Amino acid sequence: MKVLHEEGVDTIFGYPGGAVLDTYDELVKTDIKHILVRHEQGAVHAADGYARASGKVGVCLVTSGPGATNTVTGIASAYMDSIPIVVFTGQVNTNLIGNDAFQEVDIVGITRPCTKHNYLVKNVENLARTIKEAFYIARSGRPGPVLIDLPKDMMRSSTEYKPINEVRLRAYNPTYEPNMKQLDRVISLIKKSRKPLVFAGGGVILSGASGELKKFAHVIKAPVTSTLMGLGAFPASDPLWLGMIGMHGTYCANMSSSECDLLIGIGVRFDDRVTGKTSTFASNAKIVHIDIDPTSISKNIPVDTPVVGDCRVTLERLNKLLKDEPKKDISGHREPWLDQVMKWKETRPLTYTQKDIIKPQFVIEKIWELTKGEAIISTEVGQNQMWSAQYYRFDKPNTFITSGGLGCMGFGFPAAIGAQVAFPDRVVIDIAGDGSIQMNIQEMATAVQYNLPVKIAILNNRYLGMVRQWQELFYERSYAHTEMDHAPDFVKLAEAFGAAGLRATKPEEVVPVIEKALSINKPVIMDFVVEREEGVYPMVPAGADITEMLLV
Amino acid sequence: MSNNENNQKHILSLLVENEPGVLTRIAGLFSGRGFNIESLSVAETTEPKVSRVTIVTREDVNILEQIKKQLNKLMNVIKVLDFKGMPFVQRELALIKVRARPEHRAEILRMVDIFRSRVVDVGAEYYTMEITGDEDKIAAFLELLRPMGIKEIAKTGSVALAREKK
């Protein structure tokens, strides 16, 4: 507990059980806030949402066996998106490990491939050091989840606490400071370039590099696109902003990536949802890739100039070097390129037509307007996620919370709870589908119990919309099991939990419902009955070149 | 195991922390990412807290780069060395049980002599030999013994060290 204090832990998301009773018994004696979730998966997503919104390490505590296995999806999601969380799981007594004891599971074995690192504490003398190491590993370098398995007898025994001031690990030493020679190469590529494009990812947000990124893009006069995870890293209101790139990226961003002569990837990992067909991705460009994790570099796309380093530190160094360069060398001759980019932006903007039935895009645009773009938005996974990415214009980092890599339905609502715990006074909205909200709906009880006024906007089309869209396009409209024939009445459901429920069935009801929801100081479900077969466009079929977009 | 004949054989030598679960992490990394291990050997070094793992793998150069980076990323892996392009010594050890008919015994012993092998167990019908060497030498030895009837063999993976500068 003392170590947790030292690490600045103020909140734990958890669920008690036999193997962690001793830990809980100590926990109540501290001033650490504990949020009792209704399912362990919710605890991990909430810790994850807390971490994404606050930039701190999220913490959760669950019991052994099923408590531990229920955390796996949440851990995998945090791992894919490099989110710093520490998960404490209970374990049976050390002398019972391996005996198939009650509520025993080899959680260290199960989570080995989806944690940055994990531990089984077998000696109470090592406990403090292990916790210290876990927090250090979770937040440093490329962040990620760390799991600590705590056998019950370890929690019952005591030892004298010896302060540990510094963590040094022989085999782990992430590179923050970039190689200056590589930076010189980057500068000379910028000088040669006529059509540069900056391509930002989640690493920019994780390292707190947004300010430096903005400076950098303006100094070299390069338009900016980002991955899903990078939304908010660069202000959407900035004239150099092109929108998201990739499978559901904007026409402008995808065309730019294909036509640019210099692509500067910062804190990205060239995921298949971004690149489409890898052999043709940015094929006219020299590629610079800045990332703290060497394994991300040249994994999917061969890179011309790799720079291993922290995004913020690297951009700081680059901006400093650029100061000494003549302006026309680093940002001259940009007009034809910027004109071209603007032309793409104007001729093929994101678009939809609002008629008699509510369009989901319209709902998100109105949420953006009414929250003045200042809400923390979390999403579930699928169409709701892509429309949020396209139509909510994020100006600030740490305001868009989504399960990017794992694509985990049921993530958004508990993550919103976590974000709301981190920022009790901010507006937090989970944009959901009618399918995914049902995956962790039990957390309504958590939100109500702790008076966390999270708002849920359900884009209700009574389909698993994104899968349906693929069936429409690639499976001859055979909607195999994607119709959610039966769903609860979400308004009544909210009321049953002690929250508020609102519904909009006509376009003119959308704004009043959002306004009303924002005025209620408790959790609210907004049920928007939307156009059933609306699709997310543009769309690049999986594995195709990213300029081969289906545009509505 | 990889079937692709174009893929070159690589020997990776890892220094790792001698802790439970480290081998699982390494093996899991290979299987989880679809990399192949051809052979693997592990033992303590002179420093009891450090083990050396020698891995032989057959993958193309790009995948090998990714393997090396991923191995380096593991918390318990201290150092990853790839012997490609540098002089190194490599050895395997095999125990071979071969049928020793009276008319073959002299021939077997002659081969044992030529290959600097040793007979380590003599039974009524079988000799057991040990041999060390690189893969080719052991393969050649086995080839010559085959007509006499090999009952069973046990073979280690490769171990290797870089050569010192002359």
PDB file of N, CA, C and O in Angstrom, chain A residues 330-356:
ATOM      1  N   ILE A 330      13.218  24.932 -45.626  1.00  0.00           N
ATOM      2  CA  ILE A 330      12.434  23.905 -44.944  1.00  0.00           C
ATOM      3  C   ILE A 330      10.931  24.030 -45.179  1.00  0.00           C
ATOM      4  O   ILE A 330      10.181  23.122 -44.873  1.00  0.00           O
ATOM      5  N   SER A 331      10.503  25.157 -45.748  1.00  0.00           N
ATOM      6  CA  SER A 331       9.058  25.270 -45.984  1.00  0.00           C
ATOM      7  C   SER A 331       8.736  25.977 -47.295  1.00  0.00           C
ATOM      8  O   SER A 331       7.598  26.345 -47.533  1.00  0.00           O
ATOM      9  N   GLY A 332       9.767  26.136 -48.142  1.00  0.00           N
ATOM     10  CA  GLY A 332       9.522  26.792 -49.423  1.00  0.00           C
ATOM     11  C   GLY A 332       8.847  25.856 -50.414  1.00  0.00           C
ATOM     12  O   GLY A 332       8.728  24.660 -50.172  1.00  0.00           O
ATOM     13  N   HIS A 333       8.412  26.409 -51.514  1.00  0.00           N
ATOM     14  CA  HIS A 333       7.833  25.624 -52.623  1.00  0.00           C
ATOM     15  C   HIS A 333       6.697  24.714 -52.184  1.00  0.00           C
ATOM     16  O   HIS A 333       6.533  23.620 -52.693  1.00  0.00           O
ATOM     17  N   ARG A 334       5.943  25.127 -51.194  1.00  0.00           N
ATOM     18  CA  ARG A 334       4.874  24.242 -50.709  1.00  0.00           C
ATOM     19  C   ARG A 334       3.532  24.514 -51.394  1.00  0.00           C
ATOM     20  O   ARG A 334       2.633  23.691 -51.318  1.00  0.00           O
ATOM     21  N   GLU A 335       3.394  25.696 -52.051  1.00  0.00           N
ATOM     22  CA  GLU A 335       2.051  26.102 -52.503  1.00  0.00           C
ATOM     23  C   GLU A 335       1.361  25.074 -53.403  1.00  0.00           C
ATOM     24  O   GLU A 335       0.206  24.731 -53.145  1.00  0.00           O
ATOM     25  N   PRO A 336       2.048  24.589 -54.456  1.00  0.00           N
ATOM     26  CA  PRO A 336       1.310  23.653 -55.326  1.00  0.00           C
ATOM     27  C   PRO A 336       0.776  22.444 -54.552  1.00  0.00           C
ATOM     28  O   PRO A 336      -0.343  21.995 -54.777  1.00  0.00           O
ATOM     29  N   TRP A 337       1.584  21.949 -53.646  1.00  0.00           N
ATOM     30  CA  TRP A 337       1.181  20.778 -52.849  1.00  0.00           C
ATOM     31  C   TRP A 337       0.014  21.113 -51.927  1.00  0.00           C
ATOM     32  O   TRP A 337      -0.988  20.398 -51.889  1.00  0.00           O
ATOM     33  N   LEU A 338       0.123  22.225 -51.209  1.00  0.00           N
ATOM     34  CA  LEU A 338      -0.959  22.596 -50.303  1.00  0.00           C
ATOM     35  C   LEU A 338      -2.240  22.901 -51.077  1.00  0.00           C
ATOM     36  O   LEU A 338      -3.344  22.580 -50.622  1.00  0.00           O
ATOM     37  N   ASP A 339      -2.093  23.495 -52.265  1.00  0.00           N
ATOM     38  CA  ASP A 339      -3.276  23.745 -53.111  1.00  0.00           C
ATOM     39  C   ASP A 339      -3.952  22.439 -53.486  1.00  0.00           C
ATOM     40  O   ASP A 339      -5.171  22.297 -53.436  1.00  0.00           O
ATOM     41  N   GLN A 340      -3.110  21.481 -53.900  1.00  0.00           N
ATOM     42  CA  GLN A 340      -3.632  20.179 -54.301  1.00  0.00           C
ATOM     43  C   GLN A 340      -4.388  19.518 -53.143  1.00  0.00           C
ATOM     44  O   GLN A 340      -5.502  19.015 -53.305  1.00  0.00           O
ATOM     45  N   VAL A 341      -3.766  19.565 -51.967  1.00  0.00           N
ATOM     46  CA  VAL A 341      -4.366  18.948 -50.784  1.00  0.00           C
ATOM     47  C   VAL A 341      -5.713  19.601 -50.460  1.00  0.00           C
ATOM     48  O   VAL A 341      -6.707  18.927 -50.184  1.00  0.00           O
ATOM     49  N   MET A 342      -5.730  20.947 -50.538  1.00  0.00           N
ATOM     50  CA  MET A 342      -6.979  21.661 -50.252  1.00  0.00           C
ATOM     51  C   MET A 342      -8.061  21.307 -51.269  1.00  0.00           C
ATOM     52  O   MET A 342      -9.235  21.190 -50.927  1.00  0.00           O
ATOM     53  N   LYS A 343      -7.632  21.112 -52.501  1.00  0.00           N
ATOM     54  CA  LYS A 343      -8.599  20.765 -53.544  1.00  0.00           C
ATOM     55  C   LYS A 343      -9.241  19.405 -53.220  1.00  0.00           C
ATOM     56  O   LYS A 343     -10.450  19.236 -53.335  1.00  0.00           O
ATOM     57  N   TRP A 344      -8.416  18.446 -52.808  1.00  0.00           N
ATOM     58  CA  TRP A 344      -8.970  17.147 -52.406  1.00  0.00           C
ATOM     59  C   TRP A 344      -9.938  17.318 -51.245  1.00  0.00           C
ATOM     60  O   TRP A 344     -10.994  16.695 -51.202  1.00  0.00           O
ATOM     61  N   LYS A 345      -9.542  18.165 -50.326  1.00  0.00           N
ATOM     62  CA  LYS A 345     -10.350  18.367 -49.125  1.00  0.00           C
ATOM     63  C   LYS A 345     -11.714  18.957 -49.490  1.00  0.00           C
ATOM     64  O   LYS A 345     -12.742  18.542 -48.954  1.00  0.00           O
ATOM     65  N   GLU A 346     -11.694  19.917 -50.444  1.00  0.00           N
ATOM     66  CA  GLU A 346     -12.945  20.583 -50.794  1.00  0.00           C
ATOM     67  C   GLU A 346     -13.829  19.742 -51.692  1.00  0.00           C
ATOM     68  O   GLU A 346     -15.053  19.722 -51.546  1.00  0.00           O
ATOM     69  N   THR A 347     -13.211  19.024 -52.628  1.00  0.00           N
ATOM     70  CA  THR A 347     -14.049  18.291 -53.586  1.00  0.00           C
ATOM     71  C   THR A 347     -14.654  17.032 -52.991  1.00  0.00           C
ATOM     72  O   THR A 347     -15.723  16.610 -53.366  1.00  0.00           O
ATOM     73  N   ARG A 348     -13.933  16.423 -52.052  1.00  0.00           N
ATOM     74  CA  ARG A 348     -14.460  15.182 -51.463  1.00  0.00           C
ATOM     75  C   ARG A 348     -14.439  15.246 -49.943  1.00  0.00           C
ATOM     76  O   ARG A 348     -13.693  14.531 -49.293  1.00  0.00           O
ATOM     77  N   PRO A 349     -15.280  16.097 -49.360  1.00  0.00           N
ATOM     78  CA  PRO A 349     -15.319  16.129 -47.894  1.00  0.00           C
ATOM     79  C   PRO A 349     -16.130  14.939 -47.384  1.00  0.00           C
ATOM     80  O   PRO A 349     -16.765  14.231 -48.170  1.00  0.00           O
ATOM     81  N   LEU A 350     -16.087  14.718 -46.090  1.00  0.00           N
ATOM     82  CA  LEU A 350     -16.980  13.738 -45.483  1.00  0.00           C
ATOM     83  C   LEU A 350     -18.396  14.269 -45.659  1.00  0.00           C
ATOM     84  O   LEU A 350     -18.643  15.452 -45.477  1.00  0.00           O
ATOM     85  N   THR A 351     -19.305  13.384 -46.012  1.00  0.00           N
ATOM     86  CA  THR A 351     -20.627  13.914 -46.306  1.00  0.00           C
ATOM     87  C   THR A 351     -21.746  12.914 -46.020  1.00  0.00           C
ATOM     88  O   THR A 351     -21.529  11.701 -46.049  1.00  0.00           O
ATOM     89  N   TYR A 352     -22.915  13.454 -45.714  1.00  0.00           N
ATOM     90  CA  TYR A 352     -24.130  12.647 -45.557  1.00  0.00           C
ATOM     91  C   TYR A 352     -25.295  13.588 -45.780  1.00  0.00           C
ATOM     92  O   TYR A 352     -25.137  14.811 -45.755  1.00  0.00           O
ATOM     93  N   THR A 353     -26.461  13.030 -46.011  1.00  0.00           N
ATOM     94  CA  THR A 353     -27.643  13.866 -46.213  1.00  0.00           C
ATOM     95  C   THR A 353     -28.674  13.544 -45.143  1.00  0.00           C
ATOM     96  O   THR A 353     -29.107  12.395 -45.030  1.00  0.00           O
ATOM     97  N   GLN A 354     -29.032  14.529 -44.382  1.00  0.00           N
ATOM     98  CA  GLN A 354     -30.033  14.327 -43.342  1.00  0.00           C
ATOM     99  C   GLN A 354     -31.423  14.552 -43.929  1.00  0.00           C
ATOM    100  O   GLN A 354     -31.762  15.654 -44.343  1.00  0.00           O
ATOM    101  N   LYS A 355     -32.261  13.476 -43.972  1.00  0.00           N
ATOM    102  CA  LYS A 355     -33.651  13.637 -44.433  1.00  0.00           C
ATOM    103  C   LYS A 355     -34.612  13.345 -43.287  1.00  0.00           C
ATOM    104  O   LYS A 355     -34.505  13.932 -42.222  1.00  0.00           O
ATOM    105  N   ASP A 356     -35.547  12.385 -43.503  1.00  0.00           N
ATOM    106  CA  ASP A 356     -36.600  12.172 -42.496  1.00  0.00           C
ATOM    107  C   ASP A 356     -36.153  11.323 -41.310  1.00  0.00           C
ATOM    108  O   ASP A 356     -36.699  11.425 -40.215  1.00  0.00           O
TER     109      ASP A 356
END
